[in-house]
């Protein structure tokens, strides 16, 4: 049977899953039926009915694609920079960890060679903030403990205890270890006959500050500030005392580690 007599039903052909270079496409041209390789099958702008929509219409345009491409390049540069910063942070974290390890080894070696235990106390561990100062004869106390270090107790009499006091007992601070503390206190007083605020260490007066005498018709309180650096060892007890303590109307205190 001649080829021209063979009937081929296109619907009976196998369906291709893809088209690639080397595959042929059947064309009907003015010169007859021919084949064209897929690699030579080119669609130009003249063959696209919606070209105006892409290039200058309502849809994504060439200019938009170029702008997006530029943004991608910029973001890639930024991400590369962030990656570099992250590497720097990781490096710094490693250096800090190594420095802390070296410090711990140094401290251990000092302790091994001497009878003195190096203090690791910090404001976070043994610092104090209190407010609402008040008092009476011989007594200075606070009504609110705003901050207490993580290593401090707030009752009892063991090393590392802070008590804000009350009407019958002055504020007290018992050192946890060996370190330097800085006491910063501010009081508002109304002392008709003057008076004195004292800091005591183990019941010995180590600091005094005079209250300014308030005149009879004075309508405001006097300010009294204290700044005192004290060396302490474990068990040292710091307390406050006052003459005319009832003249203390308000105030606050902070104890930080130097």
XYZ file of N, CA and C in Angstrom:
774
model
N 0.860 -1.192 0.000
C 0.000 0.000 0.000
C 0.885 1.228 0.000
N 0.533 2.137 -0.889
C 1.334 3.358 -1.018
C 1.145 4.224 0.210
N 2.194 5.038 0.522
C 2.169 5.904 1.708
C 0.980 6.856 1.661
N 0.700 7.334 0.407
C -0.377 8.305 0.326
C -1.731 7.659 0.570
N -1.804 6.325 0.466
C -3.067 5.637 0.736
C -3.226 5.293 2.218
N -2.142 5.431 3.029
C -2.220 5.073 4.455
C -2.848 6.231 5.230
N -3.860 5.945 5.960
C -4.555 6.964 6.749
C -4.008 6.949 8.165
N -3.520 8.102 8.624
C -2.969 8.223 9.983
C -3.864 9.172 10.774
N -4.426 8.686 11.824
C -5.258 9.502 12.712
C -4.353 10.137 13.774
N -4.253 11.475 13.755
C -3.353 12.172 14.685
C -3.730 11.883 16.131
N -5.000 11.696 16.404
C -5.438 11.443 17.781
C -4.917 10.117 18.311
N -4.482 9.229 17.376
C -3.964 7.931 17.799
C -2.477 7.993 18.154
N -1.826 9.120 17.895
C -0.390 9.230 18.185
C -0.157 9.346 19.689
N 1.024 8.902 20.137
C 1.407 9.047 21.550
C 1.579 10.515 21.900
N 1.200 10.865 23.129
C 1.342 12.251 23.594
C 2.736 12.439 24.169
N 3.458 13.445 23.675
C 4.807 13.732 24.177
C 4.708 14.476 25.509
N 5.620 14.181 26.396
C 5.638 14.821 27.709
C 6.392 16.159 27.688
N 7.254 16.341 26.702
C 8.034 17.575 26.608
C 8.493 17.748 25.164
N 8.983 18.924 24.871
C 9.579 19.168 23.563
C 10.969 19.722 23.780
N 11.932 19.250 23.012
C 13.327 19.636 23.210
C 14.016 19.732 21.857
N 15.235 20.296 21.935
C 16.025 20.420 20.709
C 16.218 19.040 20.090
N 15.999 18.997 18.786
C 16.079 17.718 18.079
C 14.710 17.188 17.719
N 13.666 17.679 18.430
C 12.296 17.301 18.098
C 11.830 18.163 16.924
N 10.961 17.610 16.132
C 10.467 18.316 14.945
C 9.022 18.741 15.112
N 8.691 19.851 14.485
C 7.321 20.347 14.467
C 6.840 20.338 13.017
N 5.631 19.836 12.814
C 5.053 19.745 11.469
C 4.465 21.088 11.085
N 4.884 21.611 9.901
C 4.417 22.908 9.423
C 3.706 22.765 8.091
N 2.699 23.577 7.931
C 2.036 23.689 6.639
C 2.418 25.053 6.075
N 3.242 25.080 5.016
C 3.731 26.330 4.446
C 3.155 26.509 3.042
N 3.426 27.659 2.455
C 2.951 27.918 1.083
C 3.679 27.039 0.084
N 4.839 26.501 0.532
C 5.612 25.613 -0.341
C 5.342 24.153 -0.052
N 4.364 23.879 0.812
C 4.036 22.497 1.099
C 4.225 22.189 2.581
N 4.002 20.950 2.928
C 4.140 20.490 4.320
C 5.602 20.182 4.594
N 6.106 20.738 5.725
C 7.520 20.569 6.053
C 7.702 20.358 7.550
N 8.907 20.030 7.936
C 9.291 19.871 9.342
C 10.257 20.990 9.732
N 10.230 21.392 11.023
C 11.195 22.350 11.546
C 11.681 21.860 12.899
N 12.990 21.954 13.127
C 13.571 21.544 14.413
C 13.115 22.542 15.492
N 12.829 22.025 16.642
C 12.340 22.879 17.735
C 13.308 24.016 18.056
N 14.628 23.759 17.896
C 15.611 24.804 18.212
C 15.505 25.982 17.246
N 14.899 25.742 16.068
C 14.757 26.812 15.086
C 13.389 27.487 15.144
N 12.573 27.037 16.123
C 11.217 27.573 16.251
C 11.297 28.811 17.144
N 11.219 30.006 16.547
C 11.389 31.271 17.270
C 10.108 32.076 17.163
N 9.660 32.574 18.363
C 8.466 33.412 18.382
C 8.912 34.852 18.565
N 8.672 35.696 17.607
C 9.056 37.102 17.682
C 7.941 37.966 18.233
N 8.250 39.219 18.439
C 7.255 40.138 18.998
C 6.057 40.312 18.071
N 6.292 40.139 16.761
C 5.178 40.283 15.816
C 4.178 39.154 15.940
N 4.598 38.022 16.572
C 3.715 36.869 16.677
C 2.957 36.824 18.003
N 3.218 37.842 18.885
C 2.582 37.832 20.209
C 1.470 38.876 20.205
N 0.244 38.435 20.353
C -0.898 39.347 20.297
C -0.997 40.218 21.545
N -0.381 39.784 22.687
C -0.465 40.550 23.931
C 0.868 41.229 24.252
N 1.686 41.469 23.241
C 2.993 42.093 23.450
C 2.856 43.470 24.088
N 1.831 44.209 23.667
C 1.658 45.564 24.206
C 1.348 45.536 25.694
N 0.690 44.450 26.136
C 0.384 44.329 27.564
C 1.660 44.105 28.374
N 2.591 43.356 27.819
C 3.839 43.035 28.523
C 4.776 44.226 28.518
N 4.922 44.870 27.379
C 5.955 45.891 27.217
C 5.527 47.269 27.707
N 4.238 47.568 27.692
C 3.851 48.924 28.087
C 2.419 49.022 28.519
N 1.839 47.900 28.900
C 0.431 47.913 29.248
C 0.180 47.722 30.724
N -0.833 46.896 31.014
C -1.297 46.743 32.390
C -0.509 45.699 33.174
N 0.203 44.837 32.476
C 0.891 43.748 33.150
C 2.353 44.104 33.394
N 3.094 43.129 33.878
C 4.523 43.319 34.152
C 5.249 43.765 32.893
N 6.066 44.816 33.019
C 6.731 45.384 31.873
C 8.223 45.096 31.906
N 8.857 45.321 30.800
C 10.301 45.110 30.707
C 11.039 45.959 31.726
N 10.584 47.204 31.876
C 11.222 48.092 32.851
C 11.074 47.546 34.263
N 9.888 46.961 34.538
C 9.670 46.374 35.859
C 10.617 45.209 36.101
N 10.792 44.388 35.074
C 11.687 43.235 35.197
C 13.110 43.700 35.454
N 13.535 44.751 34.756
C 14.886 45.284 34.966
C 15.046 45.812 36.385
N 14.003 46.505 36.880
C 14.054 47.045 38.244
C 14.116 45.927 39.267
N 13.312 44.876 39.035
C 13.339 43.726 39.950
C 14.697 43.057 39.945
N 15.278 42.966 38.793
C 16.601 42.359 38.677
C 17.630 43.164 39.458
N 17.527 44.505 39.342
C 18.452 45.373 40.089
C 18.251 45.210 41.587
N 16.972 45.079 42.027
C 16.696 44.893 43.460
C 17.259 43.574 43.962
N 17.154 42.558 43.129
C 17.711 41.252 43.502
C 19.219 41.354 43.704
N 19.869 42.064 42.782
C 21.320 42.241 42.917
C 21.660 42.987 44.200
N 20.881 44.052 44.482
C 21.117 44.830 45.711
C 20.901 43.982 46.952
N 19.787 43.221 46.970
C 19.494 42.379 48.130
C 20.550 41.301 48.317
N 21.050 40.789 47.208
C 22.115 39.785 47.303
C 23.350 40.376 47.969
N 23.665 41.640 47.591
C 24.808 42.323 48.214
C 24.578 42.529 49.701
N 23.338 42.953 50.067
C 22.999 43.171 51.475
C 23.109 41.875 52.263
N 22.562 40.803 51.703
C 22.615 39.507 52.387
C 24.042 39.035 52.572
N 24.877 39.299 51.586
C 26.291 38.946 51.719
C 26.930 39.725 52.862
N 26.541 41.040 52.958
C 27.064 41.864 54.047
C 26.608 41.363 55.401
N 25.303 41.002 55.500
C 24.775 40.472 56.761
C 25.494 39.191 57.146
N 25.740 38.360 56.166
C 26.462 37.115 56.428
C 27.833 37.409 57.011
N 28.485 38.451 56.471
C 29.794 38.831 56.999
C 29.699 39.329 58.428
N 28.629 40.127 58.720
C 28.436 40.621 60.089
C 28.199 39.462 61.048
N 27.377 38.502 60.634
C 27.135 37.328 61.478
C 28.421 36.578 61.775
N 29.280 36.484 60.763
C 30.576 35.833 60.980
C 31.405 36.607 61.995
N 31.365 37.966 61.894
C 32.101 38.794 62.849
C 31.567 38.610 64.263
N 30.217 38.563 64.399
C 29.603 38.376 65.718
C 30.012 37.035 66.309
N 29.980 35.995 65.477
C 30.388 34.666 65.950
C 31.836 34.682 66.399
N 32.669 35.402 65.642
C 34.083 35.493 66.007
C 34.253 36.209 67.340
N 33.523 37.325 67.528
C 33.606 38.083 68.779
C 33.090 37.255 69.955
N 32.015 36.513 69.743
C 31.493 35.659 70.800
C 32.530 34.618 71.216
N 33.214 34.094 70.228
C 34.272 33.130 70.536
C 35.392 33.767 71.334
N 35.756 35.008 70.954
C 36.822 35.704 71.668
C 36.409 36.011 73.114
N 35.131 36.430 73.306
C 34.647 36.710 74.665
C 34.657 35.447 75.507
N 34.194 34.348 74.936
C 34.196 33.078 75.662
C 35.607 32.672 76.055
N 36.532 32.847 75.119
C 37.929 32.497 75.412
C 38.491 33.394 76.511
N 38.139 34.702 76.456
C 38.626 35.634 77.479
C 38.077 35.271 78.853
N 36.793 34.892 78.918
C 36.204 34.482 80.196
C 36.858 33.217 80.729
N 37.161 32.305 79.842
C 37.864 31.081 80.251
C 39.236 31.419 80.813
N 39.944 32.325 80.116
C 41.278 32.730 80.589
C 41.181 33.417 81.945
N 40.131 34.254 82.128
C 39.959 34.946 83.399
C 39.682 33.960 84.523
N 38.863 32.971 84.237
C 38.567 31.953 85.248
C 39.829 31.180 85.626
N 40.663 30.857 84.635
C 41.915 30.149 84.908
C 42.867 31.021 85.720
N 42.909 32.335 85.365
C 43.770 33.258 86.094
C 43.332 33.364 87.551
N 42.030 33.496 87.758
C 41.511 33.588 89.116
C 41.826 32.324 89.899
N 41.656 31.167 89.275
C 41.939 29.903 89.952
C 43.409 29.797 90.338
N 44.291 30.274 89.441
C 45.726 30.190 89.735
C 46.106 31.112 90.888
N 45.499 32.318 90.949
C 45.751 33.235 92.058
C 45.274 32.633 93.368
N 44.071 32.074 93.347
C 43.540 31.470 94.571
C 44.398 30.307 95.046
N 44.976 29.585 94.093
C 45.811 28.431 94.434
C 47.122 28.870 95.070
N 47.636 30.043 94.671
C 48.925 30.520 95.166
C 48.809 31.401 96.399
N 47.601 31.757 96.804
C 47.444 32.639 97.960
C 46.267 32.195 98.795
N 46.124 32.827 99.954
C 45.013 32.521 100.839
C 43.826 33.455 100.622
N 43.932 34.320 99.608
C 42.878 35.293 99.347
C 42.020 34.813 98.179
N 40.742 34.734 98.441
C 39.798 34.358 97.391
C 39.396 35.607 96.620
N 39.703 35.640 95.317
C 39.329 36.804 94.511
C 37.810 36.913 94.405
N 37.311 38.100 94.606
C 35.871 38.310 94.579
C 35.336 38.255 93.153
N 34.196 37.623 93.006
C 33.501 37.632 91.712
C 32.159 38.347 91.869
N 32.046 39.107 92.962
C 30.794 39.818 93.216
C 30.621 40.967 92.229
N 29.408 41.171 91.801
C 29.049 42.258 90.893
C 27.804 42.939 91.424
N 27.479 44.089 90.838
C 26.258 44.788 91.247
C 25.038 43.902 91.025
N 25.059 43.130 89.952
C 23.931 42.238 89.671
C 23.744 41.207 90.763
N 24.834 40.751 91.351
C 24.738 39.686 92.352
C 24.570 40.204 93.781
N 25.187 41.367 94.101
C 25.126 41.842 95.495
C 24.750 43.322 95.598
N 24.248 43.920 94.532
C 23.850 45.321 94.560
C 22.464 45.505 95.157
N 22.132 46.755 95.498
C 20.856 47.057 96.149
C 20.350 48.417 95.672
N 19.039 48.524 95.481
C 18.352 49.803 95.306
C 17.124 49.796 96.216
N 16.952 50.859 96.997
C 15.783 50.971 97.865
C 15.297 52.416 97.837
N 14.021 52.599 98.137
C 13.434 53.942 98.087
C 12.411 54.095 99.211
N 11.871 55.309 99.314
C 10.878 55.585 100.342
C 11.493 55.740 101.721
N 12.563 56.537 101.809
C 13.262 56.693 103.086
C 12.375 57.372 104.125
N 12.583 56.950 105.369
C 11.911 57.569 106.498
C 12.762 57.308 107.735
N 12.318 57.737 108.888
C 13.120 57.492 110.080
C 12.509 58.058 111.333
N 13.192 57.803 112.430
C 12.890 58.393 113.722
C 14.216 58.531 114.450
N 14.198 58.868 115.705
C 15.435 59.082 116.447
C 16.326 57.833 116.390
N 17.507 57.976 115.771
C 18.469 56.887 115.709
C 18.241 55.890 114.595
N 17.152 55.981 113.878
C 16.780 54.958 112.891
C 16.561 55.590 111.526
N 17.141 54.952 110.495
C 16.879 55.310 109.100
C 16.460 54.040 108.379
N 15.314 54.058 107.743
C 14.845 52.872 107.037
C 14.200 53.266 105.711
N 13.897 52.246 104.895
C 13.265 52.464 103.600
C 12.005 51.602 103.529
N 11.068 52.037 102.734
C 9.790 51.325 102.662
C 9.674 50.404 101.456
N 10.612 50.508 100.510
C 10.509 49.671 99.304
C 11.885 49.214 98.860
N 12.037 47.914 98.651
C 13.265 47.352 98.084
C 13.067 47.217 96.581
N 13.663 48.122 95.829
C 13.446 48.145 94.378
C 14.284 47.102 93.655
N 15.461 46.806 94.179
C 16.325 45.798 93.550
C 17.202 45.158 94.610
N 17.362 43.850 94.517
C 18.247 43.105 95.403
C 19.026 42.106 94.570
N 20.357 42.079 94.713
C 21.194 41.183 93.924
C 20.813 39.723 94.084
N 21.142 38.952 93.078
C 20.745 37.538 93.052
C 21.370 36.714 94.174
N 22.484 37.182 94.752
C 23.144 36.443 95.826
C 22.783 36.956 97.211
N 21.833 37.880 97.306
C 21.474 38.465 98.597
C 20.171 37.889 99.133
N 20.169 37.662 100.446
C 18.935 37.317 101.145
C 18.317 38.610 101.674
N 17.030 38.574 101.989
C 16.344 39.767 102.502
C 15.836 39.558 103.928
N 16.293 38.513 104.559
C 15.954 38.277 105.961
C 17.077 37.476 106.592
N 17.120 37.460 107.910
C 18.176 36.745 108.611
C 19.396 37.626 108.823
N 20.508 36.980 109.174
C 21.730 37.734 109.473
C 22.973 37.077 108.888
N 22.782 36.261 107.871
C 23.918 35.589 107.237
C 24.668 36.558 106.335
N 25.896 36.188 105.955
C 26.633 36.982 104.976
C 25.810 37.074 103.687
N 25.764 38.279 103.120
C 24.974 38.470 101.913
C 23.502 38.675 102.227
N 23.223 39.604 103.137
C 21.829 39.889 103.515
C 21.602 41.402 103.483
N 20.473 41.797 102.937
C 20.070 43.202 102.969
C 18.684 43.283 103.584
N 18.508 44.232 104.490
C 17.194 44.480 105.094
C 16.929 45.987 105.050
N 15.772 46.355 104.506
C 15.477 47.777 104.344
C 15.107 48.428 105.671
N 14.854 47.623 106.698
C 14.544 48.161 108.005
C 13.075 48.500 108.185
N 12.771 49.004 109.382
C 11.414 49.439 109.689
C 11.492 50.475 110.803
N 10.354 50.788 111.397
C 10.303 51.850 112.399
C 11.232 51.576 113.584
N 11.514 50.288 113.824
C 12.334 49.925 114.985
C 13.750 49.501 114.620
N 14.063 49.387 113.334
C 15.367 48.866 112.923
C 15.860 49.599 111.682
N 17.124 50.027 111.703
C 17.703 50.743 110.564
C 18.008 49.804 109.405
N 18.106 50.403 108.229
C 18.588 49.701 107.033
C 19.940 49.049 107.344
N 20.127 47.815 106.840
C 21.418 47.136 107.047
C 21.794 46.322 105.821
N 23.101 46.201 105.619
C 23.658 45.449 104.491
C 24.842 44.652 105.018
N 24.796 43.331 104.910
C 25.880 42.462 105.352
C 26.590 41.928 104.109
N 27.887 42.217 104.003
C 28.648 41.882 102.798
C 28.703 40.372 102.570
N 28.649 40.011 101.297
C 28.713 38.606 100.892
C 30.151 38.112 100.822
N 31.086 39.006 100.423
C 32.482 38.630 100.244
C 33.366 39.855 100.354
N 34.515 39.790 99.688
C 35.476 40.891 99.710
C 35.352 41.691 98.421
N 34.961 42.968 98.556
C 34.818 43.822 97.389
C 34.670 45.273 97.839
N 34.610 46.169 96.878
C 34.414 47.595 97.126
C 32.971 47.959 96.776
N 32.300 48.687 97.663
C 30.946 49.145 97.352
C 30.925 50.671 97.303
N 30.019 51.182 96.505
C 29.783 52.618 96.433
C 28.347 52.869 96.873
N 28.201 53.638 97.961
C 26.871 53.986 98.459
C 26.510 55.373 97.931
N 25.394 55.441 97.251
C 24.857 56.710 96.753
C 23.456 56.863 97.328
N 23.291 57.864 98.190
C 21.993 58.068 98.832
C 21.569 59.529 98.696
N 20.279 59.708 98.623
C 19.720 61.054 98.527
C 18.518 61.131 99.450
N 18.496 62.147 100.313
C 17.408 62.305 101.277
C 16.806 63.705 101.156
N 15.514 63.800 101.443
C 14.838 65.076 101.580
C 14.497 65.224 103.065
N 14.984 66.280 103.676
C 14.826 66.444 105.123
C 14.108 67.748 105.448
N 13.484 67.741 106.611
C 12.843 68.956 107.135
C 13.194 69.013 108.613
N 14.402 69.501 108.897
C 14.966 69.470 110.247
C 14.905 70.863 110.866
N 13.997 71.067 111.796
C 13.856 72.372 112.432
C 15.088 72.724 113.258
N 15.720 71.717 113.849
C 16.849 71.964 114.727
C 18.121 71.285 114.212
N 18.185 71.008 112.934
C 19.349 70.345 112.378
C 19.336 68.861 112.702
N 20.469 68.234 112.571
C 20.580 66.794 112.809
C 21.710 66.214 111.995
N 21.818 64.893 112.040
C 22.953 64.241 111.400
C 22.559 62.853 110.923
N 22.992 62.511 109.718
C 22.847 61.145 109.208
C 24.223 60.491 109.228
N 24.276 59.234 109.691
C 25.546 58.539 109.842
C 25.525 57.224 109.071
N 26.708 56.823 108.584
C 26.909 55.469 108.074
C 27.837 54.764 109.052
N 27.450 53.550 109.450
C 28.238 52.765 110.392
C 28.692 51.467 109.747
N 29.914 51.061 110.073
C 30.443 49.778 109.636
C 30.775 48.974 110.883
N 30.059 47.873 111.038
C 30.216 47.049 112.242
C 30.047 47.898 113.501
N 29.023 48.756 113.484
C 28.618 49.615 114.603
C 29.599 50.757 114.882
N 30.578 50.963 114.014
C 31.495 52.088 114.159
C 31.162 53.144 113.113
N 31.046 54.413 113.538
C 30.713 55.483 112.606
C 31.884 55.714 111.652
N 31.614 55.649 110.347
C 32.662 55.884 109.351
C 32.342 57.091 108.461
N 31.136 57.645 108.612
C 30.755 58.777 107.762
C 29.600 59.519 108.433
N 29.639 60.841 108.390
C 28.527 61.655 108.889
C 28.213 62.764 107.888
N 26.963 63.163 107.883
C 26.542 64.283 107.043
C 25.482 65.082 107.812
N 25.720 66.371 107.935
C 24.813 67.240 108.679
C 23.564 67.560 107.859
N 22.414 67.551 108.539
C 21.181 68.019 107.918
C 21.125 69.541 108.021
N 20.736 70.191 106.963
C 20.564 71.635 106.998
C 19.344 71.984 107.849
N 19.500 72.987 108.680
C 18.388 73.401 109.526
C 17.318 74.098 108.688
N 16.089 73.723 108.932
C 14.964 74.281 108.196
C 14.385 75.450 108.978
N 14.191 76.577 108.310
C 13.638 77.746 108.989
C 12.161 77.533 109.312
N 11.669 78.332 110.222
C 10.315 78.151 110.756
C 9.241 78.211 109.664
N 9.391 79.136 108.729
C 8.358 79.314 107.698
C 8.755 78.708 106.349
N 9.821 77.945 106.333
C 10.279 77.350 105.061
C 9.266 76.343 104.555
N 8.866 76.497 103.311
C 7.834 75.626 102.758
C 8.360 74.491 101.900
N 9.639 74.255 101.908
C 10.196 73.185 101.083
C 11.202 72.384 101.901
N 11.559 71.201 101.393
C 12.493 70.317 102.083
C 13.913 70.574 101.585
N 14.875 70.287 102.426
C 16.276 70.393 102.039
C 16.758 69.071 101.446
N 17.667 69.182 100.512
C 18.254 68.000 99.884
C 19.572 67.654 100.579
N 19.769 66.359 100.808
C 21.011 65.883 101.415
C 21.485 64.664 100.626
N 22.700 64.736 100.073
C 23.224 63.647 99.247
C 24.451 63.029 99.906
N 24.596 61.721 99.720
C 25.734 60.985 100.277
C 26.374 60.161 99.171
N 27.690 60.248 99.074
C 28.462 59.424 98.147
C 29.656 58.878 98.929
N 29.658 57.557 99.164
C 30.687 56.980 100.032
C 31.169 55.647 99.479
N 32.506 55.522 99.338
C 33.151 54.290 98.888
C 33.641 53.521 100.122
N 33.291 52.237 100.208
C 33.632 51.446 101.393
C 34.194 50.093 100.956
N 35.309 49.702 101.549
C 35.865 48.355 101.349
C 35.220 47.412 102.362
N 34.733 46.275 101.896
C 34.084 45.324 102.793
C 34.666 43.927 102.592
N 34.550 43.129 103.649
C 34.840 41.699 103.568
C 33.598 40.969 104.040
N 33.569 39.676 103.799
C 32.390 38.901 104.172
C 32.060 39.106 105.654
N 30.813 39.440 105.923
C 30.356 39.621 107.297
C 30.320 41.058 107.757
N 30.988 41.975 107.050
C 30.920 43.381 107.428
C 29.478 43.870 107.312
N 29.041 44.594 108.351
C 27.663 45.077 108.375
C 27.637 46.592 108.246
N 26.955 47.073 107.226
C 26.799 48.500 106.977
C 25.391 48.902 107.395
N 25.288 49.921 108.243
C 23.982 50.397 108.693
C 23.942 51.916 108.633
N 22.724 52.460 108.769
C 22.510 53.905 108.839
C 21.989 54.270 110.217
N 22.342 55.455 110.647
C 21.792 56.006 111.876
C 21.499 57.476 111.676
N 20.754 58.082 112.619
C 20.415 59.497 112.438
C 20.052 60.131 113.765
N 20.454 61.370 113.901
C 19.871 62.238 114.901
C 18.679 62.915 114.243
N 17.625 63.054 115.000
C 16.410 63.665 114.432
C 15.978 62.920 113.172
N 15.928 61.591 113.286
C 15.553 60.780 112.126
C 14.179 61.091 111.589
N 13.302 61.610 112.453
C 11.956 61.946 111.985
C 11.969 63.082 110.984
N 13.100 63.755 110.853
C 13.215 64.839 109.877
C 13.388 64.326 108.457
N 13.662 63.030 108.312
C 13.818 62.441 106.971
C 12.431 62.190 106.399
N 12.109 62.851 105.300
C 10.777 62.785 104.720
C 10.686 61.840 103.522
N 11.789 61.674 102.800
C 11.808 60.755 101.658
C 13.277 60.554 101.246
N 13.481 59.656 100.296
C 14.855 59.439 99.821
C 15.036 58.053 99.272
N 16.225 57.818 98.716
C 16.537 56.501 98.147
C 18.027 56.225 98.312
N 18.390 54.963 98.084
C 19.772 54.525 98.242
C 20.089 53.491 97.178
N 21.332 53.505 96.703
C 21.818 52.442 95.811
C 23.185 52.011 96.299
N 23.435 50.714 96.239
C 24.744 50.152 96.578
C 25.223 49.392 95.346
N 26.316 49.842 94.765
C 26.883 49.206 93.591
C 28.286 48.700 93.910
N 28.730 47.728 93.136
C 30.068 47.143 93.323
C 31.046 47.785 92.360
N 32.177 48.219 92.883
C 33.194 48.846 92.043
C 34.149 47.805 91.490
